[in-house]
Amino acid sequence: MDTSHSHTPSDLQHAPYTPLPDKPSPARIRWPFKGFAAILASIIFLLSLVALIINQSQESLPKLNQNRSPSTSRPAESFSKPEPRGVAQGVSPKSNPSFFSDKVSYNWTNAMFSWQRTAYHFQPEKNWMNGPLFHKGWYHLFYQYNPDSAVWGNITWGHAVSTDLIHWLYLPFAMIPDRWYDINGVWTGSATLLPDGRIMMLYTGSTNESIQVQNLAYPANLSDPLLIDWVKYPDNPVIVPPNGTETDEFRDPTTAWMGPDGTWRITIGSRYNKSVGLSLVYQTSNFTTYDLLEGVLHAVPGTGMWECVDFYPVAINGSTGLDSSANGPGTKHVLKASLDDTKRDHYAIGVYDLATDKWTPDNPKEDVGIGLQVDYGRYYASKTFYDQSKQRRVLWGWINETDTETDNLAKGWASVQTIPREVLYDNKTGTNILQWPVEEIERLRLRSTDFTEIVVGPGSVVPLSIGQATQLDIFAEFEIEMVSETKHEKYGCSGGAVDRSNLGPFGLLVIADQTLSELTPIFFRPVNTTEGIVETYFCADETRSSEASDVYKQVYGSTVPVLTDEKFQMRLLVDHSIVESFAQGGRRVITSRVYPTKAIYGDARLFLFNNATGVKVKATLKIWDLNSAFIHPFPFDQN
């Protein structure tokens, strides 16, 4: 039952104010956070690719064609720290090896490990954790999974279903690596729903020679709502790396979209000369034979290998999502790439030319890989799908661990999916997308607590009495009042929450213990720039989130547009070791991964804080306790 409690300023007038503790490190940074061979009948040269890159870079590209040239090997690299899993196999790092590789990073207890496991985010029952779709009343999630261990390897497709994107049921594996063309892994793929109801699933397989090829699979029985059995096309692979591309840098096919000629297109990520990230376009009428089109969809020098490319339309004016084939007036296209070099998901908004199959960013200074990120925190390999049942575009993302591989083996599981997010075009700014948790998350809400216009003075911390603060949905709104003269400053996120400036930071301390020895600040920092404008940063500071030393802890963040008629607004989803933070209706998002040793179970607390020197902050909050999603195996024994 949903029960509510309200608090006003008078309720908290005697609340103890505690200075925000200094972070342990004295470092203080004040600048802003800125083999196989295959024979194909035709050879198609990507002449425009050469022209495109020459115009952007001094490097020239070779002509690419669909015939496979001799494979090239990756040069040996030397690491003082053990090489992460996945790198030798030609994919992005999938682990965080410890400097003390045979030891856990901290004296973790089973209770600590148990607390770290999320309650309403999707993750497998155990071990390591693509192509989502909606079919006959069920949402389907296919995810890369290692059934043997809590480390990356033996990549198999796990399968789960849900009627609401929140309460998931595990199903038998959808596909396992059992053919020569995917024996080294069934990797990322995408589903396309055809007008006649058929489902085509393209996925990357790593062959017996560790060459990345694209394969086709489809349901054995379309009348089965659960889509339990899948068939691999007998003549796989359907696409092999074209000449001029590295055989281990060609992966992750997108959902297909239909062109004006009535044929389908897909795009696949790759790179040239170690540094030019690009996306190739293939055309097909039957999903079994493909032609490589001239040129590229887009390329950006200096961005490296593009993984998990996503390409989809958004409506300039509208509150619903668009099918992948939508185009025309009132439509923009989002191009997103996961950058193998930086492990960041970047996107840009632009225009797709149907005649040339080329995409151009609206703002070249914020092109893919050099501008906006999908999520500024611990987040990678995101993927959208069009939910035809609710006319919305839904975004998934992967959150990997930031403790060590040894820790993962000790606790028996690793990595999590974000809460699905609905994606729209921000027609107020015209420069970014909006991401917001799907409305179904509200079904988990239990008791709510309201705090109204709580005033937090400079350098103060206010505890919020809500009880255990481990599973929460928080809406917070802030207004500021000057108490001293403003001045020009050069601050950003990188100094963290202890780096005091005139107008910030202020926000919330989540997953904190009572003494504030462990805490994770999520905050705004407005800055009065030398140009005379106020620029606002939205940040998450993990540096004091855990007393464990061999855990990756960082300050994440970015600037966020705050319009003149808007207050500072954030929404936080707290789920044990995961915090998803949304600023200004989802213009910026930060996902945090934290591993506290004290702020767990009943000792996890929530605080307001204001570490600015020149403003008072007035905060209004609505906080819900969230239930668990109770994710479990599908009850086949029940009718």
XYZ file of C-alpha atoms in Angstrom:
639
model
C 0.000 0.000 0.000
C 1.222 3.474 -0.880
C 1.410 5.625 2.235
C 2.645 9.197 2.356
C 4.497 11.355 4.860
C 5.177 15.082 4.540
C 7.834 17.286 6.097
C 8.058 21.086 6.147
C 10.959 23.374 7.090
C 9.798 23.534 10.698
C 10.098 19.764 10.984
C 13.811 20.036 10.301
C 14.694 23.272 12.038
C 16.610 21.409 14.768
C 18.174 18.851 12.435
C 21.906 18.479 13.016
C 24.030 20.188 10.389
C 27.259 18.389 9.582
C 30.082 19.800 7.417
C 30.762 17.766 4.316
C 33.954 15.802 5.028
C 36.996 16.382 2.911
C 37.881 13.757 0.394
C 40.929 11.677 1.312
C 43.134 12.710 -1.583
C 44.734 16.186 -1.430
C 44.501 16.493 -5.205
C 42.454 19.523 -6.236
C 41.476 20.039 -9.857
C 39.470 23.123 -10.664
C 39.182 23.186 -14.427
C 35.885 22.037 -16.009
C 35.334 18.315 -16.868
C 35.345 18.769 -20.240
C 40.024 -16.605 -40.908
C 38.452 -16.989 -42.979
C 38.224 -16.064 -46.630
C 34.858 -15.787 -48.348
C 34.100 -15.329 -52.004
C 31.340 -12.965 -52.952
C 30.273 -12.332 -56.512
C 30.482 -8.552 -56.613
C 33.117 -6.051 -55.475
C 31.817 -2.679 -54.368
C 34.351 0.049 -53.801
C 33.671 2.603 -51.083
C 35.002 5.525 -53.091
C 33.163 8.158 -51.119
C 34.723 6.881 -47.920
C 38.070 8.075 -49.216
C 36.682 11.488 -50.052
C 34.947 11.805 -46.706
C 37.994 11.074 -44.614
C 40.405 13.058 -46.784
C 38.174 16.050 -46.193
C 38.420 15.531 -42.447
C 41.898 14.083 -41.999
C 45.318 13.979 -43.630
C 45.090 10.179 -43.727
C 43.728 8.429 -46.808
C 41.665 5.256 -46.770
C 42.050 2.209 -48.974
C 39.119 1.170 -51.109
C 36.926 -1.359 -49.357
C 35.197 -4.237 -51.084
C 33.232 -7.272 -50.049
C 36.027 -9.762 -50.711
C 38.038 -10.753 -47.679
C 41.698 -9.898 -47.783
C 44.254 -11.732 -45.618
C 43.531 -11.117 -41.964
C 45.717 -8.852 -39.923
C 46.789 -9.520 -36.387
C 46.655 -7.112 -33.472
C 50.116 -5.988 -32.318
C 51.217 -7.268 -28.966
C 50.824 -4.823 -26.125
C 52.503 -4.766 -22.767
C 50.621 -3.997 -19.597
C 51.877 -3.556 -16.088
C 48.391 -4.549 -15.031
C 46.895 -7.816 -16.372
C 45.122 -7.346 -19.709
C 41.340 -7.194 -19.278
C 39.244 -10.018 -20.672
C 37.936 -9.469 -24.194
C 40.806 -7.370 -25.551
C 42.668 -10.320 -27.061
C 39.408 -11.460 -28.668
C 38.928 -8.138 -30.423
C 36.259 -6.542 -28.228
C 36.268 -3.894 -25.542
C 37.591 -4.783 -22.072
C 35.123 -6.829 -20.016
C 36.934 -6.953 -16.692
C 38.869 -4.874 -14.209
C 41.861 -7.009 -13.233
C 43.307 -6.361 -9.815
C 46.886 -5.330 -9.276
C 46.716 -8.108 -6.678
C 45.243 -10.495 -9.248
C 44.786 -13.512 -7.003
C 43.255 -11.648 -4.081
C 39.972 -9.890 -3.435
C 40.231 -6.107 -3.223
C 38.835 -5.807 0.308
C 37.851 -7.999 3.210
C 34.337 -8.355 1.799
C 31.762 -10.345 3.746
C 28.977 -12.392 2.212
C 26.528 -9.831 3.604
C 28.319 -7.045 1.730
C 28.298 -9.024 -1.512
C 24.630 -9.880 -1.041
C 23.732 -6.220 -0.514
C 25.479 -5.218 -3.762
C 23.062 -7.308 -5.830
C 20.274 -5.111 -7.183
C 16.588 -5.583 -6.360
C 14.802 -4.180 -9.420
C 17.465 -3.915 -12.139
C 17.723 -6.868 -14.504
C 20.635 -9.220 -14.005
C 21.039 -12.988 -14.393
C 20.739 -15.319 -11.437
C 24.498 -15.765 -11.498
C 27.652 -15.283 -13.579
C 28.323 -12.755 -16.397
C 25.795 -10.906 -17.985
C 20.908 -7.835 -26.791
C 18.422 -7.570 -29.198
C 15.229 -6.515 -27.353
C 11.791 -6.748 -28.972
C 8.052 -6.941 -28.214
C 6.084 -9.974 -29.464
C 2.575 -11.189 -28.614
C 2.312 -9.397 -25.297
C 5.839 -10.098 -24.082
C 8.968 -7.978 -24.023
C 12.012 -10.074 -24.858
C 15.515 -9.327 -23.638
C 18.424 -11.214 -25.196
C 21.675 -10.625 -23.369
C 25.285 -11.768 -23.581
C 25.881 -14.280 -20.834
C 28.605 -16.610 -19.608
C 26.856 -19.675 -18.130
C 30.103 -20.991 -16.673
C 31.600 -18.134 -14.684
C 31.262 -14.582 -13.411
C 33.866 -13.385 -15.936
C 33.585 -12.615 -19.656
C 33.902 -15.609 -22.012
C 31.892 -18.431 -23.614
C 29.377 -15.799 -24.673
C 25.908 -17.267 -25.007
C 22.582 -15.523 -25.507
C 20.529 -15.497 -22.357
C 16.819 -14.824 -22.745
C 14.231 -13.286 -20.435
C 10.663 -12.052 -20.873
C 8.451 -9.533 -19.141
C 5.013 -8.019 -19.604
C 6.117 -4.652 -18.198
C 9.901 -4.261 -18.694
C 10.412 -4.512 -14.919
C 9.305 -7.958 -13.689
C 11.465 -10.367 -15.675
C 11.328 -14.144 -16.032
C 14.381 -16.140 -17.062
C 13.974 -18.484 -20.052
C 16.298 -21.153 -21.516
C 19.237 -19.887 -23.555
C 18.224 -18.511 -26.948
C 21.518 -19.305 -28.726
C 24.789 -20.941 -27.782
C 28.187 -20.837 -29.555
C 27.941 -24.170 -31.383
C 28.828 -23.448 -35.049
C 32.153 -22.633 -36.673
C 30.924 -19.114 -37.417
C 30.125 -18.319 -33.761
C 32.113 -20.898 -31.788
C 34.087 -18.144 -30.068
C 30.996 -16.232 -29.045
C 27.442 -15.234 -29.917
C 27.914 -11.502 -29.609
C 25.753 -8.414 -30.013
C 22.766 -8.528 -32.336
C 19.584 -6.711 -33.274
C 16.063 -7.783 -34.140
C 13.984 -6.506 -37.054
C 10.232 -7.082 -37.132
C 9.017 -7.404 -40.733
C 5.590 -6.186 -41.887
C 4.414 -9.799 -42.327
C 5.201 -10.597 -38.694
C 8.481 -12.437 -39.236
C 11.419 -11.665 -36.948
C 14.972 -11.459 -38.286
C 17.829 -11.470 -35.792
C 21.260 -10.455 -37.051
C 24.149 -11.031 -34.674
C 27.936 -10.975 -34.670
C 29.703 -14.305 -34.317
C 33.365 -14.853 -33.600
C 34.521 -17.694 -35.851
C 36.889 -20.564 -35.163
C 39.610 -18.224 -36.459
C 38.346 -15.298 -34.343
C 37.062 -13.396 -37.360
C 33.998 -11.260 -36.748
C 31.122 -12.140 -39.098
C 27.420 -11.351 -39.172
C 24.918 -14.180 -38.896
C 21.152 -14.613 -39.208
C 18.791 -16.375 -36.833
C 14.994 -16.460 -36.560
C 12.326 -17.994 -34.303
C 11.449 -21.625 -34.926
C 7.808 -20.943 -34.069
C 6.362 -17.458 -34.458
C 3.136 -18.555 -32.789
C 5.049 -19.093 -29.534
C 4.727 -15.874 -27.495
C 7.884 -16.800 -25.563
C 10.018 -17.394 -28.699
C 11.899 -20.130 -26.881
C 13.434 -21.922 -29.877
C 15.693 -20.174 -32.390
C 17.105 -21.414 -35.705
C 20.431 -20.336 -37.149
C 20.370 -19.787 -40.908
C 22.141 -22.783 -42.505
C 24.213 -20.641 -44.889
C 25.679 -18.367 -42.233
C 27.591 -16.107 -42.227
C 25.566 -13.669 -44.294
C 28.128 -10.824 -44.107
C 31.923 -11.026 -43.795
C 34.416 -8.204 -43.236
C 35.081 -6.264 -46.470
C 38.602 -5.672 -47.700
C 40.220 -2.776 -45.915
C 38.733 -3.556 -42.523
C 40.372 -5.469 -39.726
C 38.783 -8.873 -39.154
C 38.423 -8.198 -35.440
C 36.947 -4.719 -35.896
C 33.634 -5.413 -37.662
C 30.655 -6.039 -35.413
C 27.254 -5.306 -33.951
C 24.642 -4.991 -36.749
C 21.744 -2.634 -36.108
C 18.025 -3.086 -36.485
C 17.172 -2.708 -40.177
C 15.252 0.201 -41.651
C 13.499 0.333 -45.021
C 14.663 2.731 -47.703
C 12.548 4.510 -50.314
C 13.410 1.775 -52.846
C 11.623 -0.839 -50.722
C 14.792 -2.601 -49.596
C 16.272 -2.824 -46.106
C 19.448 -1.264 -44.767
C 21.567 -2.032 -41.713
C 24.710 -0.406 -40.427
C 27.730 -2.051 -38.793
C 30.510 -0.447 -36.776
C 34.168 -0.597 -37.794
C 37.316 1.535 -37.949
C 40.137 2.459 -40.294
C 43.820 2.874 -39.511
C 43.325 2.449 -35.749
C 41.740 5.871 -35.351
C 38.858 6.562 -37.739
C 35.555 5.338 -36.344
C 32.943 4.610 -38.978
C 29.674 2.909 -39.763
C 29.193 0.876 -42.946
C 25.801 0.475 -44.653
C 24.519 -2.770 -46.172
C 21.413 -3.259 -48.289
C 19.226 -6.379 -48.441
C 15.838 -7.484 -49.718
C 15.734 -10.878 -47.977
C 18.135 -10.711 -44.982
C 20.245 -13.542 -46.432
C 22.184 -11.671 -49.128
C 23.676 -8.208 -48.698
C 25.315 -5.506 -50.780
C 27.793 -3.102 -49.260
C 26.745 0.391 -50.287
C 29.163 3.015 -51.521
C 30.738 5.147 -48.841
C 29.791 5.115 -45.190
C 26.837 6.267 -43.164
C 29.277 8.431 -41.209
C 32.893 8.525 -40.037
C 34.765 10.590 -37.457
C 38.580 10.684 -37.320
C 40.173 10.193 -33.923
C 37.297 8.242 -32.384
C 38.622 4.703 -32.887
C 36.543 1.561 -33.226
C 32.771 2.024 -33.168
C 30.936 -0.767 -31.345
C 27.207 -1.279 -30.832
C 26.206 1.390 -33.345
C 22.578 2.498 -33.027
C 20.660 4.540 -35.607
C 17.084 5.666 -35.178
C 14.659 8.507 -35.963
C 13.147 10.962 -33.481
C 10.224 13.310 -33.986
C 11.092 17.004 -33.666
C 7.653 17.777 -32.264
C 5.966 14.860 -30.592
C 5.642 12.798 -27.464
C 5.909 9.343 -29.047
C 8.719 7.308 -30.511
C 9.172 6.409 -34.161
C 9.630 3.116 -35.986
C 13.154 2.637 -37.321
C 11.986 3.204 -40.922
C 10.315 6.551 -40.245
C 11.679 9.553 -42.115
C 10.571 12.772 -43.713
C 9.615 16.260 -42.497
C 9.684 16.736 -38.765
C 12.212 13.944 -38.276
C 15.822 13.902 -37.135
C 18.090 10.877 -36.769
C 20.227 9.911 -33.803
C 23.534 8.177 -34.523
C 25.151 6.550 -31.501
C 28.409 4.618 -31.156
C 30.104 2.899 -28.246
C 33.756 3.927 -28.443
C 36.099 1.002 -27.853
C 38.974 3.360 -27.008
C 37.220 5.282 -24.235
C 34.418 2.892 -23.200
C 31.883 5.690 -23.589
C 28.591 5.819 -25.484
C 28.415 8.939 -27.640
C 25.619 10.235 -29.819
C 24.748 13.138 -32.054
C 21.558 14.368 -33.699
C 21.494 15.040 -37.421
C 19.894 14.534 -40.812
C 19.770 11.295 -42.801
C 19.837 11.656 -46.591
C 17.705 8.880 -48.080
C 19.182 9.347 -51.547
C 22.820 8.938 -50.547
C 22.459 6.901 -47.323
C 24.620 9.460 -45.541
C 24.041 11.070 -42.150
C 25.229 14.578 -41.275
C 25.361 15.974 -37.719
C 23.501 19.179 -36.954
C 26.544 20.442 -35.074
C 29.898 19.139 -36.393
C 31.576 20.362 -33.214
C 29.496 17.826 -31.292
C 29.842 14.926 -33.721
C 29.718 11.292 -32.644
C 32.569 10.601 -30.256
C 33.532 14.207 -29.631
C 30.339 15.634 -28.170
C 27.365 14.385 -26.195
C 27.337 11.133 -24.280
C 24.301 8.939 -23.767
C 25.238 8.552 -20.130
C 28.171 10.223 -18.396
C 28.723 7.479 -15.820
C 29.419 3.754 -15.746
C 27.472 2.837 -18.865
C 28.213 1.153 -22.202
C 26.927 -0.814 -25.209
C 23.469 0.755 -25.206
C 20.737 -0.323 -27.589
C 17.267 0.969 -28.438
C 14.208 -0.760 -29.840
C 10.842 0.510 -31.015
C 8.041 -0.633 -28.743
C 5.103 -0.819 -31.127
C 2.673 -1.603 -28.317
C 3.138 1.840 -26.754
C 4.633 3.787 -29.646
C 7.829 4.581 -27.817
C 11.555 4.103 -28.313
C 13.145 2.278 -25.403
C 16.834 2.414 -24.522
C 18.817 -0.295 -22.713
C 22.332 0.069 -21.355
C 24.907 -2.166 -19.706
C 26.514 -1.400 -16.348
C 29.663 -3.374 -15.688
C 31.467 -3.832 -12.406
C 34.066 -1.437 -11.087
C 35.490 -3.732 -8.434
C 37.924 -6.439 -9.475
C 37.445 -9.650 -11.408
C 38.541 -11.555 -8.320
C 35.718 -9.911 -6.380
C 33.233 -10.923 -9.100
C 34.334 -14.530 -8.853
C 33.957 -14.390 -5.094
C 30.401 -13.065 -5.199
C 29.437 -15.242 -8.189
C 27.952 -12.654 -10.557
C 28.838 -9.575 -12.554
C 27.133 -6.712 -14.422
C 23.623 -5.332 -14.640
C 21.238 -3.730 -17.129
C 19.958 -0.216 -16.568
C 16.283 0.451 -16.061
C 14.813 0.813 -19.579
C 14.517 4.456 -20.607
C 12.116 6.111 -23.008
C 13.879 8.372 -25.534
C 12.497 11.564 -27.056
C 13.887 14.615 -28.845
C 14.270 17.656 -26.610
C 12.348 20.275 -28.567
C 13.101 22.929 -25.946
C 16.844 22.897 -26.577
C 16.906 21.289 -30.029
C 20.344 19.922 -29.243
C 19.890 16.694 -27.279
C 17.676 13.727 -26.543
C 15.707 13.201 -23.350
C 15.969 9.932 -21.428
C 13.453 8.991 -18.752
C 12.757 5.745 -16.888
C 9.833 3.860 -18.434
C 6.575 4.556 -16.624
C 6.301 0.928 -15.493
C 8.926 1.561 -12.806
C 6.182 3.338 -10.880
C 4.513 -0.040 -10.242
C 7.242 -0.705 -7.685
C 6.422 2.358 -5.591
C 5.457 1.780 -1.970
C 5.481 4.430 0.774
C 6.172 8.029 -0.239
C 7.641 10.870 1.815
C 7.460 14.575 0.983
C 9.836 17.345 2.048
C 8.786 20.911 1.218
C 11.066 23.937 0.887
C 13.842 22.718 3.158
C 16.457 25.475 3.457
C 20.071 24.316 3.454
C 22.676 26.928 4.321
C 26.180 27.184 2.843
C 28.441 24.355 3.986
C 25.598 22.306 5.500
C 24.265 18.765 5.425
C 20.686 17.861 6.387
C 19.645 14.272 7.111
C 16.361 13.160 5.543
C 14.378 10.858 7.794
C 13.049 8.182 5.484
C 14.390 5.034 7.099
C 16.403 2.591 5.034
C 17.614 4.293 1.856
C 18.599 1.380 -0.361
C 15.723 1.189 -2.903
C 14.393 4.634 -3.786
C 12.801 6.759 -6.496
C 13.663 10.401 -5.683
C 12.375 13.604 -7.265
C 14.234 16.707 -6.078
C 13.864 20.344 -7.042
C 16.245 23.104 -5.951
C 16.138 26.893 -5.907
C 19.075 29.068 -4.904
C 19.271 32.426 -3.125
C 22.435 34.498 -3.155
C 23.982 35.356 0.202
C 27.181 36.897 -1.175
C 28.330 38.641 -4.323
C 28.787 36.437 -7.374
C 32.154 36.149 -9.069
C 33.634 34.554 -12.163
C 34.879 31.024 -11.511
C 36.455 28.115 -13.356
C 34.951 25.014 -11.806
C 33.378 21.820 -13.135
C 32.742 18.310 -11.881
C 36.290 17.015 -11.581
C 37.013 18.456 -8.141
C 34.088 16.559 -6.656
C 31.609 17.627 -4.013
C 34.250 18.919 -1.581
C 35.497 21.477 -4.112
C 33.556 24.541 -2.955
C 32.565 27.337 -5.294
C 30.301 30.323 -5.004
C 27.136 28.741 -6.457
C 27.709 25.063 -5.722
C 27.843 22.178 -5.304
C 24.452 21.250 -3.860
C 22.295 18.152 -4.113
C 21.908 14.785 -2.431
C 24.180 12.353 -0.635
C 22.979 8.835 -1.415
C 24.116 5.462 -0.037
C 25.739 7.287 2.870
C 26.333 6.049 6.406
C 25.400 8.096 9.457
C 28.924 9.437 9.998
C 29.408 10.293 6.301
C 32.520 8.152 6.116
C 30.971 6.660 2.963
C 28.738 8.686 0.648
C 27.960 9.324 -3.008
C 27.079 12.958 -3.795
C 24.846 13.690 -6.809
C 24.912 17.422 -7.370
C 24.525 20.579 -9.418
C 27.269 23.177 -9.720
C 26.232 26.437 -11.426
C 29.234 28.512 -12.500
C 29.280 32.198 -13.349
C 31.611 32.236 -16.350
C 33.844 35.016 -17.596
C 31.388 35.465 -20.485
C 28.804 36.588 -17.950
C 26.541 33.565 -18.262
C 25.693 30.861 -15.775
C 26.759 27.393 -16.886
C 25.487 24.457 -14.870
C 27.261 21.171 -14.254
C 25.525 17.967 -13.193
C 27.868 15.559 -11.423
C 28.206 12.290 -9.487
C 31.128 11.853 -7.114
C 32.088 8.242 -6.294
C 35.441 9.045 -4.713
C 34.205 8.445 -1.165
C 31.543 5.844 -1.981
C 33.517 2.985 -0.448
C 36.386 2.397 1.944
C 37.555 -0.452 -0.296
C 40.753 0.664 -2.003
C 40.925 -1.486 -5.155
C 37.584 -0.239 -6.466
C 37.354 2.166 -9.417
C 35.959 5.439 -8.044
C 35.619 8.519 -10.188
C 33.823 11.840 -10.525
C 31.476 11.830 -13.520
C 29.512 14.644 -15.079
C 28.848 17.241 -17.715
C 27.237 20.580 -18.307
C 23.435 20.475 -18.532
C 21.126 23.071 -20.088
C 18.936 24.750 -17.461
C 16.498 27.144 -19.144
C 15.575 30.474 -17.612
C 12.127 29.328 -16.481
C 13.373 26.078 -14.966
C 14.438 25.137 -11.462
C 17.308 22.724 -10.864
C 15.686 19.281 -11.069
C 16.983 15.755 -10.612
C 15.503 12.285 -10.389
C 17.453 9.438 -8.823
C 16.801 5.695 -8.953
C 18.718 4.080 -6.104
C 19.017 0.288 -6.151
C 21.726 -0.955 -3.780
C 25.001 -0.636 -5.724
C 23.410 1.231 -8.665
C 22.376 4.886 -8.803
C 20.844 6.248 -12.017
C 20.650 10.051 -11.978
C 18.583 12.157 -14.411
C 18.939 15.955 -14.649
C 16.451 18.427 -16.117
C 13.971 15.852 -17.353
C 16.678 13.581 -18.730
C 18.861 15.999 -20.692
C 21.835 14.472 -18.909
C 22.108 11.090 -17.204
C 24.808 9.610 -14.974
C 24.929 5.970 -13.850
C 27.012 5.246 -10.758
C 28.331 1.915 -9.467
C 29.203 1.951 -5.768
C 30.438 -0.674 -3.300
C 30.044 0.648 0.254
C 31.304 -1.322 3.209
C 29.296 0.532 5.885
C 26.363 2.255 4.172
C 24.469 -0.963 3.562
C 21.154 -2.444 4.690
C 19.689 -0.421 7.568
C 22.780 1.761 7.760
C 22.223 3.354 4.336
C 21.060 6.949 4.713
C 20.016 9.918 2.550
C 21.063 13.559 3.061
C 20.626 16.957 1.472
C 23.806 19.007 1.190
C 24.927 22.449 0.127
C 28.671 22.965 -0.114
C 28.455 26.319 -1.899
C 29.967 29.378 -0.285
C 27.584 32.015 -1.618
C 24.044 30.605 -1.834
C 21.302 29.167 0.310
C 19.439 26.264 -1.257
C 15.728 25.578 -0.934
C 14.872 21.957 -1.697
C 11.550 20.199 -2.289
C 11.541 16.417 -2.579
C 9.185 13.496 -3.093
C 10.712 10.120 -2.286
C 9.253 6.662 -2.809
C 10.467 3.408 -1.329
C 10.599 0.886 -4.164
C 9.685 -2.768 -3.982
C 11.863 -5.520 -5.438
C 11.048 -6.842 -8.908
C 11.501 -10.466 -7.765
C 13.115 -11.580 -11.017
C 13.022 -15.389 -11.246
C 12.816 -18.315 -13.700
C 9.685 -18.675 -15.820
C 7.179 -20.935 -14.015
C 6.782 -23.584 -16.703
C 5.144 -25.881 -14.144
C 2.216 -23.464 -13.831
C -0.525 -23.081 -16.411
